[in-house]
């Protein structure tokens, strides 16, 4: 046999060989077998594939003019290093990050001027009120947190963002399976077929945000997205800063590009995945390639309220989207509530299913110990899994700060179109499961 070194097994990535007896390509490691035509199709598909190119164009930004900077000062925090822009009439203030007093550093000079701003829409009172709604429905939240938690401070802040636009020619190869079950006597035949699901096309994203401040956690800022750029953004004017502070960016556009690329890549994968038929199971991503056709970036200020609360000498921080009112924050968990719900659900379900098992055992004239044991085991498994998933879900609800998966909120309307939508069959595997029929089992017992 001569090895075909150009190809790897799609199942285990081992080197493939040509099998003389079957005249097919075979993997000596996992025994998967493929028709030669499959690899001709894969070769043809790879030849026309999109090539990876995620280089962003150079970005030019406008500098503050002397006239615009005249009414603005920069304050510096010696504690955490934060730099804050605010109007010159502000005599003294406190750092919105660490609450330490900040001192004036001087007038704004040089640096990038934002192109856009989304003005504050939600008031301080509305931000504080949103906390009450956010705490509702949190089953594992300590009761005293709702009654004894006090708002210590609320500060309005414009946060710097880089907003990225991209027209993308993308290719995503998914892997997927279909399953067919047949019955032949006491045997169940399961045939699993494996596919490459190839999707290529164009897609566009506008204003994908990346937080440009190191002092604000990225997961916190992404968790309160999206901001309504299309309806609420304005051309920047220093007048919008009246009464508020603005952070100076310390993450430049070059440093922000990898996160923008990551979000656009995941957004492309997620959108292409919507075209896959529901008949496929265990769908996963095998490879992706993005070719950026056009890119751009903008500098903008987005409004947030940072709220600090105090409970049992612990401080909790909440971020409120001052455009939409969305609020997020990490919350404490009551272990008593957690285990109370866990054992309560387990005990209730176990009692109901245990009673059902007992009734079946008492009324079944053709008593089968194996069947009785399997049903009891299934009941126990259900009694354990239900509280596990229930408690995991409600524990997760206390975790407010999470990274965004992709960029679905920034998909440009009408930009998505596929030119390749091809499902390539690779190989199949056949399993046989032997079942002992209950009728034959009962017949053997009577004999």
Short mmCIF file of C-alpha atoms in Angstrom, two decimals:
data_model
loop_
_atom_site.label_atom_id
_atom_site.label_comp_id
_atom_site.label_asym_id
_atom_site.label_seq_id
_atom_site.Cartn_x
_atom_site.Cartn_y
_atom_site.Cartn_z
CA UNK A 1 0.00 0.00 0.00
CA UNK A 2 1.20 3.48 -0.76
CA UNK A 3 0.32 6.23 1.63
CA UNK A 4 -1.48 9.35 0.44
CA UNK A 5 0.44 11.95 2.38
CA UNK A 6 -1.57 14.89 1.10
CA UNK A 7 -4.66 13.95 3.10
CA UNK A 8 -5.43 13.51 6.77
CA UNK A 9 -8.32 11.55 8.21
CA UNK A 10 -11.23 13.93 8.93
CA UNK A 11 -12.08 11.76 11.94
CA UNK A 12 -8.76 11.37 13.81
CA UNK A 13 -6.28 13.39 11.69
CA UNK A 14 -4.16 10.29 11.00
CA UNK A 15 -2.39 9.68 7.68
CA UNK A 16 -4.60 7.87 5.18
CA UNK A 17 -3.82 4.86 2.98
CA UNK A 18 -5.34 3.45 -0.19
CA UNK A 19 -6.98 0.09 0.52
CA UNK A 20 -6.66 -2.33 -2.42
CA UNK A 21 -9.47 -4.66 -1.39
CA UNK A 22 -12.16 -1.99 -1.13
CA UNK A 23 -10.60 0.46 -3.60
CA UNK A 24 -11.30 3.19 -1.05
CA UNK A 25 -9.16 5.43 1.11
CA UNK A 26 -8.87 4.01 4.61
CA UNK A 27 -7.53 5.22 7.96
CA UNK A 28 -5.39 2.54 9.65
CA UNK A 29 -5.87 4.22 13.03
CA UNK A 30 -9.66 4.52 13.41
CA UNK A 31 -10.73 2.24 10.49
CA UNK A 32 -12.78 5.03 8.86
CA UNK A 33 -13.26 4.47 5.13
CA UNK A 34 -13.79 7.10 2.43
CA UNK A 35 -14.66 7.16 -1.23
CA UNK A 36 -11.95 8.71 -3.42
CA UNK A 37 -14.48 11.21 -4.81
CA UNK A 38 -14.84 12.75 -1.34
CA UNK A 39 -11.25 13.97 -1.41
CA UNK A 40 -11.59 15.26 -4.96
CA UNK A 41 -14.49 17.38 -3.74
CA UNK A 42 -12.52 18.53 -0.68
CA UNK A 43 -9.56 19.43 -2.90
CA UNK A 44 -11.80 21.43 -5.24
CA UNK A 45 -13.42 23.18 -2.30
CA UNK A 46 -10.06 24.11 -0.74
CA UNK A 47 -8.74 25.52 -4.05
CA UNK A 48 -11.49 28.16 -4.19
CA UNK A 49 -11.53 28.92 -0.46
CA UNK A 50 -11.34 32.40 1.07
CA UNK A 51 -7.84 33.22 2.28
CA UNK A 52 -7.32 34.73 5.73
CA UNK A 53 -6.59 38.48 5.79
CA UNK A 54 -7.59 40.42 8.90
CA UNK A 55 -5.34 43.44 8.47
CA UNK A 56 -7.06 46.69 9.43
CA UNK A 57 -6.53 49.87 7.44
CA UNK A 58 -4.62 52.75 9.00
CA UNK A 59 -6.83 54.95 11.12
CA UNK A 60 -6.74 58.75 11.07
CA UNK A 61 -8.30 60.76 13.89
CA UNK A 62 -9.04 64.40 14.46
CA UNK A 63 -7.09 66.30 17.13
CA UNK A 64 -8.63 68.67 19.67
CA UNK A 65 -8.57 72.23 18.41
CA UNK A 66 -7.46 75.05 20.73
CA UNK A 67 -10.97 76.48 20.70
CA UNK A 68 -12.59 73.17 21.68
CA UNK A 69 -10.03 72.46 24.39
CA UNK A 70 -10.34 75.92 25.93
CA UNK A 71 -13.23 74.97 28.20
CA UNK A 72 -11.95 71.53 29.19
CA UNK A 73 -9.47 70.44 31.86
CA UNK A 74 -7.71 67.15 32.52
CA UNK A 75 -7.75 65.78 36.07
CA UNK A 76 -5.23 63.20 37.20
CA UNK A 77 -5.66 60.57 39.92
CA UNK A 78 -2.42 59.78 41.75
CA UNK A 79 -4.03 56.68 43.27
CA UNK A 80 -4.97 54.66 40.18
CA UNK A 81 -3.45 56.77 37.40
CA UNK A 82 -6.79 57.67 35.81
CA UNK A 83 -7.11 60.77 33.65
CA UNK A 84 -10.49 62.43 33.40
CA UNK A 85 -11.72 65.17 31.11
CA UNK A 86 -14.31 67.59 32.47
CA UNK A 87 -15.39 71.17 32.07
CA UNK A 88 -13.14 73.91 33.44
CA UNK A 89 -15.77 75.07 35.94
CA UNK A 90 -15.27 71.85 37.92
CA UNK A 91 -13.17 72.96 40.91
CA UNK A 92 -12.57 69.56 42.50
CA UNK A 93 -13.84 66.05 42.01
CA UNK A 94 -13.22 62.43 42.93
CA UNK A 95 -11.95 59.63 40.73
CA UNK A 96 -14.87 57.57 39.39
CA UNK A 97 -12.74 54.42 39.63
CA UNK A 98 -11.17 54.47 43.08
CA UNK A 99 -12.98 57.44 44.67
CA UNK A 100 -9.69 59.15 45.58
CA UNK A 101 -9.46 62.95 45.22
CA UNK A 102 -8.11 64.04 41.84
CA UNK A 103 -6.07 67.13 41.07
CA UNK A 104 -6.01 69.30 37.98
CA UNK A 105 -3.24 68.51 35.54
CA UNK A 106 -3.95 71.23 33.00
CA UNK A 107 -5.98 72.04 29.94
CA UNK A 108 -6.69 69.43 27.28
CA UNK A 109 -3.94 69.58 24.67
CA UNK A 110 -3.38 67.36 21.67
CA UNK A 111 -4.78 63.86 21.75
CA UNK A 112 -7.65 62.45 19.73
CA UNK A 113 -11.01 64.14 19.75
CA UNK A 114 -14.06 61.84 19.66
CA UNK A 115 -16.01 61.78 16.40
CA UNK A 116 -19.25 60.73 18.05
CA UNK A 117 -20.98 60.86 21.40
CA UNK A 118 -24.15 59.30 22.74
CA UNK A 119 -25.54 61.80 25.27
CA UNK A 120 -26.90 60.74 28.66
CA UNK A 121 -30.58 59.75 28.46
CA UNK A 122 -31.09 58.02 31.82
CA UNK A 123 -30.98 60.20 34.92
CA UNK A 124 -29.16 59.38 38.14
CA UNK A 125 -32.53 58.63 39.79
CA UNK A 126 -33.49 56.23 37.00
CA UNK A 127 -30.12 54.48 37.32
CA UNK A 128 -30.64 53.99 41.07
CA UNK A 129 -34.20 52.75 40.55
CA UNK A 130 -33.04 50.20 37.95
CA UNK A 131 -31.16 48.33 40.70
CA UNK A 132 -34.43 47.26 42.34
CA UNK A 133 -35.63 45.67 39.12
CA UNK A 134 -32.28 44.00 38.57
CA UNK A 135 -32.43 42.25 41.95
CA UNK A 136 -35.87 40.72 41.29
CA UNK A 137 -36.00 37.04 40.42
CA UNK A 138 -32.55 36.24 41.83
CA UNK A 139 -33.48 33.18 43.92
CA UNK A 140 -30.05 32.68 45.47
CA UNK A 141 -29.48 36.32 46.39
CA UNK A 142 -29.31 36.83 50.20
CA UNK A 143 -32.54 38.43 51.40
CA UNK A 144 -30.64 40.98 53.45
CA UNK A 145 -28.93 42.22 50.27
CA UNK A 146 -32.28 43.46 48.99
CA UNK A 147 -33.22 45.20 52.25
CA UNK A 148 -29.86 46.31 53.70
CA UNK A 149 -27.90 47.04 50.51
CA UNK A 150 -27.44 50.83 50.27
CA UNK A 151 -26.35 52.91 47.29
CA UNK A 152 -23.11 54.59 48.33
CA UNK A 153 -22.35 56.60 45.21
CA UNK A 154 -23.46 57.07 41.58
CA UNK A 155 -21.23 58.78 39.06
CA UNK A 156 -21.91 59.67 35.45
CA UNK A 157 -19.02 59.02 33.10
CA UNK A 158 -18.39 59.10 29.37
CA UNK A 159 -16.35 56.01 28.50
CA UNK A 160 -14.02 56.03 25.47
CA UNK A 161 -14.69 53.40 22.81
CA UNK A 162 -13.17 52.41 19.52
CA UNK A 163 -15.93 51.54 17.04
CA UNK A 164 -14.88 49.23 14.20
CA UNK A 165 -16.53 48.76 10.80
CA UNK A 166 -15.69 45.89 8.45
CA UNK A 167 -16.89 44.39 5.20
CA UNK A 168 -15.92 40.73 5.33
CA UNK A 169 -15.62 37.95 2.79
CA UNK A 170 -15.83 34.93 5.07
CA UNK A 171 -15.51 31.17 4.94
CA UNK A 172 -16.51 28.82 7.74
CA UNK A 173 -16.30 25.04 7.60
CA UNK A 174 -18.49 23.35 10.19
CA UNK A 175 -18.59 19.66 11.04
CA UNK A 176 -21.94 17.96 11.52
CA UNK A 177 -23.57 14.56 11.88
CA UNK A 178 -26.85 12.93 10.99
CA UNK A 179 -28.18 9.81 12.65
CA UNK A 180 -30.47 7.16 11.22
CA UNK A 181 -31.94 4.36 13.34
CA UNK A 182 -33.36 1.14 11.97
CA UNK A 183 -34.87 -1.87 13.71
CA UNK A 184 -34.20 -5.43 12.55
CA UNK A 185 -35.61 -8.00 14.93
CA UNK A 186 -33.96 -7.50 18.31
CA UNK A 187 -31.17 -5.42 16.74
CA UNK A 188 -31.15 -1.64 16.51
CA UNK A 189 -28.91 -0.38 13.70
CA UNK A 190 -27.54 3.15 14.11
CA UNK A 191 -25.93 4.75 11.06
CA UNK A 192 -24.04 7.99 11.74
CA UNK A 193 -23.00 10.08 8.74
CA UNK A 194 -20.33 12.77 8.99
CA UNK A 195 -20.23 15.95 6.91
CA UNK A 196 -18.26 19.09 6.20
CA UNK A 197 -20.71 22.00 6.05
CA UNK A 198 -19.06 24.70 3.96
CA UNK A 199 -20.37 28.27 4.06
CA UNK A 200 -18.85 31.22 2.20
CA UNK A 201 -20.22 34.68 1.67
CA UNK A 202 -20.09 38.36 2.48
CA UNK A 203 -21.17 40.08 5.65
CA UNK A 204 -20.79 43.55 7.14
CA UNK A 205 -20.52 44.92 10.67
CA UNK A 206 -20.81 48.54 11.79
CA UNK A 207 -19.64 50.18 15.02
CA UNK A 208 -18.44 47.04 16.84
CA UNK A 209 -17.34 48.56 20.18
CA UNK A 210 -14.12 47.89 22.06
CA UNK A 211 -13.63 49.58 25.42
CA UNK A 212 -10.66 51.97 25.24
CA UNK A 213 -10.12 52.28 29.01
CA UNK A 214 -7.90 49.89 30.95
CA UNK A 215 -9.44 51.04 34.22
CA UNK A 216 -12.85 49.60 33.34
CA UNK A 217 -13.12 45.82 33.09
CA UNK A 218 -13.90 44.71 29.53
CA UNK A 219 -16.48 42.16 30.67
CA UNK A 220 -18.29 44.89 32.62
CA UNK A 221 -18.45 47.20 29.61
CA UNK A 222 -19.48 44.47 27.17
CA UNK A 223 -22.18 43.20 29.51
CA UNK A 224 -24.19 46.46 29.25
CA UNK A 225 -24.15 46.52 25.44
CA UNK A 226 -25.63 47.40 23.07
CA UNK A 227 -25.73 51.18 22.88
CA UNK A 228 -28.17 52.53 20.28
CA UNK A 229 -25.68 54.19 17.97
CA UNK A 230 -28.03 54.41 14.97
CA UNK A 231 -30.70 56.44 16.77
CA UNK A 232 -28.89 58.21 19.60
CA UNK A 233 -25.36 59.11 18.43
CA UNK A 234 -24.41 62.72 17.74
CA UNK A 235 -21.43 64.47 16.24
CA UNK A 236 -19.21 65.22 19.21
CA UNK A 237 -19.30 68.60 20.88
CA UNK A 238 -17.67 69.55 24.21
CA UNK A 239 -21.09 70.84 25.29
CA UNK A 240 -22.19 67.24 25.90
CA UNK A 241 -19.62 66.97 28.70
CA UNK A 242 -21.41 69.62 30.78
CA UNK A 243 -22.08 68.15 34.21
CA UNK A 244 -20.26 64.88 33.50
CA UNK A 245 -16.75 63.47 33.43
CA UNK A 246 -15.11 61.71 30.50
CA UNK A 247 -12.32 59.17 30.65
CA UNK A 248 -9.20 59.64 28.51
CA UNK A 249 -8.47 56.54 26.43
CA UNK A 250 -5.39 54.53 27.38
CA UNK A 251 -5.99 51.66 24.93
CA UNK A 252 -5.05 52.82 21.44
CA UNK A 253 -6.80 51.61 18.29
CA UNK A 254 -3.96 49.21 17.40
CA UNK A 255 -4.30 47.46 20.77
CA UNK A 256 -8.08 47.28 20.36
CA UNK A 257 -8.01 45.68 16.90
CA UNK A 258 -7.47 42.04 18.07
CA UNK A 259 -10.64 42.14 20.20
CA UNK A 260 -12.60 43.69 17.33
CA UNK A 261 -11.32 40.96 14.98
CA UNK A 262 -12.26 38.26 17.49
CA UNK A 263 -15.81 39.60 17.84
CA UNK A 264 -16.27 39.97 14.09
CA UNK A 265 -14.96 36.44 13.53
CA UNK A 266 -17.38 34.99 16.08
CA UNK A 267 -20.19 37.13 14.67
CA UNK A 268 -19.51 35.73 11.19
CA UNK A 269 -19.47 32.16 12.51
CA UNK A 270 -22.73 32.69 14.40
CA UNK A 271 -24.48 34.20 11.39
CA UNK A 272 -23.28 31.48 8.98
CA UNK A 273 -24.43 28.84 11.50
CA UNK A 274 -28.03 30.04 11.12
CA UNK A 275 -28.04 28.53 7.60
CA UNK A 276 -27.34 24.98 8.81
CA UNK A 277 -30.24 22.54 8.70
CA UNK A 278 -31.62 21.30 12.02
CA UNK A 279 -31.13 17.72 10.83
CA UNK A 280 -27.43 18.01 11.71
CA UNK A 281 -26.33 17.20 15.25
CA UNK A 282 -23.12 17.95 17.19
CA UNK A 283 -22.33 20.87 14.91
CA UNK A 284 -18.93 22.46 15.54
CA UNK A 285 -16.45 24.73 13.80
CA UNK A 286 -13.53 23.10 11.93
CA UNK A 287 -11.95 26.17 10.36
CA UNK A 288 -12.59 29.84 9.62
CA UNK A 289 -11.06 32.39 7.27
CA UNK A 290 -11.89 36.09 7.10
CA UNK A 291 -10.84 38.42 4.31
CA UNK A 292 -11.36 42.07 5.26
CA UNK A 293 -12.47 43.97 2.16
CA UNK A 294 -12.96 47.34 3.85
CA UNK A 295 -12.27 48.50 7.37
CA UNK A 296 -12.67 51.69 9.35
CA UNK A 297 -12.63 52.80 12.98
CA UNK A 298 -14.09 55.69 14.95
CA UNK A 299 -13.46 57.17 18.37
CA UNK A 300 -16.54 57.80 20.49
CA UNK A 301 -17.78 58.56 23.99
CA UNK A 302 -20.57 56.36 25.41
CA UNK A 303 -22.43 57.24 28.64
CA UNK A 304 -22.60 55.04 31.74
CA UNK A 305 -23.52 55.39 35.37
CA UNK A 306 -21.15 53.65 37.78
CA UNK A 307 -23.01 52.73 40.94
CA UNK A 308 -21.31 51.57 44.15
CA UNK A 309 -23.34 49.90 46.89
CA UNK A 310 -22.41 48.77 50.39
CA UNK A 311 -23.57 45.55 52.09
CA UNK A 312 -21.96 44.02 55.18
CA UNK A 313 -18.84 46.15 54.69
CA UNK A 314 -18.47 44.85 51.13
CA UNK A 315 -18.64 47.11 48.08
CA UNK A 316 -20.42 46.02 44.92
CA UNK A 317 -20.12 47.83 41.60
CA UNK A 318 -22.90 48.06 39.03
CA UNK A 319 -22.69 49.54 35.55
CA UNK A 320 -25.75 51.16 34.00
CA UNK A 321 -26.01 51.89 30.30
CA UNK A 322 -27.09 55.54 30.45
CA UNK A 323 -28.49 55.27 26.91
CA UNK A 324 -30.74 52.18 27.24
CA UNK A 325 -30.93 51.71 31.02
CA UNK A 326 -29.50 48.18 30.97
CA UNK A 327 -27.81 47.35 34.29
CA UNK A 328 -25.33 44.62 35.19
CA UNK A 329 -23.31 43.69 38.26
CA UNK A 330 -21.96 40.67 40.10
CA UNK A 331 -24.05 39.65 43.11
CA UNK A 332 -23.37 37.56 46.25
CA UNK A 333 -24.90 34.11 46.71
CA UNK A 334 -26.68 32.67 49.73
CA UNK A 335 -25.40 29.12 50.28
CA UNK A 336 -28.42 28.39 52.46
CA UNK A 337 -30.79 29.32 49.62
CA UNK A 338 -28.71 27.34 47.12
CA UNK A 339 -28.69 24.08 49.10
CA UNK A 340 -32.24 24.60 50.30
CA UNK A 341 -33.50 24.66 46.72
CA UNK A 342 -31.18 21.77 45.74
CA UNK A 343 -32.34 19.36 48.44
CA UNK A 344 -35.94 20.56 48.22
CA UNK A 345 -36.14 19.77 44.52
CA UNK A 346 -34.27 16.50 44.93
CA UNK A 347 -36.50 15.36 47.78
CA UNK A 348 -39.73 16.33 46.00
CA UNK A 349 -38.85 14.70 42.69
CA UNK A 350 -37.41 11.60 44.38
CA UNK A 351 -40.60 11.18 46.45
CA UNK A 352 -42.89 11.48 43.41
CA UNK A 353 -40.87 9.19 41.16
CA UNK A 354 -40.13 6.78 44.01
CA UNK A 355 -43.87 6.46 44.68
CA UNK A 356 -44.47 5.85 40.98
CA UNK A 357 -41.82 3.12 40.95
CA UNK A 358 -43.42 1.49 44.01
CA UNK A 359 -46.89 1.56 42.41
CA UNK A 360 -45.57 0.00 39.20
CA UNK A 361 -43.77 -2.70 41.18
CA UNK A 362 -46.89 -3.51 43.18
CA UNK A 363 -49.31 -3.65 40.25
CA UNK A 364 -47.12 -5.32 37.62
CA UNK A 365 -48.18 -8.98 37.49
CA UNK A 366 -45.30 -9.86 35.16
CA UNK A 367 -42.64 -8.57 37.57
CA UNK A 368 -39.26 -8.06 35.87
CA UNK A 369 -36.47 -7.14 38.36
CA UNK A 370 -34.22 -5.80 35.60
CA UNK A 371 -36.90 -3.48 34.23
CA UNK A 372 -37.80 -2.39 37.76
CA UNK A 373 -34.15 -1.61 38.56
CA UNK A 374 -33.64 0.36 35.31
CA UNK A 375 -36.74 2.47 35.97
CA UNK A 376 -35.64 3.15 39.56
CA UNK A 377 -32.17 4.16 38.34
CA UNK A 378 -33.72 6.49 35.77
CA UNK A 379 -35.89 8.09 38.47
CA UNK A 380 -32.83 8.67 40.66
CA UNK A 381 -30.95 10.22 37.75
CA UNK A 382 -33.83 12.63 37.04
CA UNK A 383 -34.04 13.56 40.73
CA UNK A 384 -30.35 14.50 40.68
CA UNK A 385 -30.12 16.23 37.30
CA UNK A 386 -33.13 18.53 37.66
CA UNK A 387 -31.82 20.34 40.78
CA UNK A 388 -28.29 20.41 39.32
CA UNK A 389 -29.41 22.26 36.17
CA UNK A 390 -31.92 24.43 38.06
CA UNK A 391 -29.31 25.58 40.59
CA UNK A 392 -26.65 26.09 37.96
CA UNK A 393 -29.01 28.35 35.98
CA UNK A 394 -29.93 30.52 38.96
CA UNK A 395 -26.35 30.68 40.21
CA UNK A 396 -25.29 31.91 36.78
CA UNK A 397 -27.90 34.68 37.05
CA UNK A 398 -25.82 36.24 39.85
CA UNK A 399 -22.87 36.64 37.48
CA UNK A 400 -23.61 39.95 35.79
CA UNK A 401 -20.35 40.80 34.02
CA UNK A 402 -19.82 38.58 30.97
CA UNK A 403 -18.07 38.98 27.64
CA UNK A 404 -20.23 39.27 24.53
CA UNK A 405 -20.15 36.27 22.20
CA UNK A 406 -19.75 37.79 18.77
CA UNK A 407 -21.20 40.94 17.24
CA UNK A 408 -24.81 40.11 16.37
CA UNK A 409 -26.01 43.54 17.52
CA UNK A 410 -23.76 45.23 14.96
CA UNK A 411 -24.61 43.22 11.84
CA UNK A 412 -25.34 45.67 9.03
CA UNK A 413 -28.87 45.20 7.75
CA UNK A 414 -28.98 43.52 4.35
CA UNK A 415 -25.22 42.85 4.25
CA UNK A 416 -25.34 39.07 4.71
CA UNK A 417 -25.35 36.84 1.66
CA UNK A 418 -24.02 33.34 0.91
CA UNK A 419 -22.40 32.31 -2.36
CA UNK A 420 -21.34 28.82 -1.16
CA UNK A 421 -23.76 26.65 0.79
CA UNK A 422 -22.47 23.11 0.42
CA UNK A 423 -22.74 20.02 2.60
CA UNK A 424 -19.99 17.50 1.78
CA UNK A 425 -20.53 13.91 2.90
CA UNK A 426 -17.32 12.40 4.32
CA UNK A 427 -17.99 8.95 5.72
CA UNK A 428 -20.42 6.92 7.82
CA UNK A 429 -20.20 4.57 10.78
CA UNK A 430 -22.56 1.73 11.65
CA UNK A 431 -23.32 0.43 15.12
CA UNK A 432 -25.54 -2.48 16.11
CA UNK A 433 -27.18 -2.61 19.54
CA UNK A 434 -28.82 -5.89 20.49
CA UNK A 435 -32.02 -5.62 22.57
CA UNK A 436 -33.61 -8.58 24.34
CA UNK A 437 -37.34 -8.32 23.65
CA UNK A 438 -39.67 -8.44 26.66
CA UNK A 439 -41.90 -11.03 24.96
CA UNK A 440 -39.10 -13.53 24.46
CA UNK A 441 -37.89 -12.85 28.01
CA UNK A 442 -41.35 -13.58 29.45
CA UNK A 443 -41.64 -16.71 27.31
CA UNK A 444 -38.34 -18.04 28.64
CA UNK A 445 -39.52 -17.39 32.23
CA UNK A 446 -42.74 -19.35 31.72
CA UNK A 447 -40.82 -22.31 30.35
#
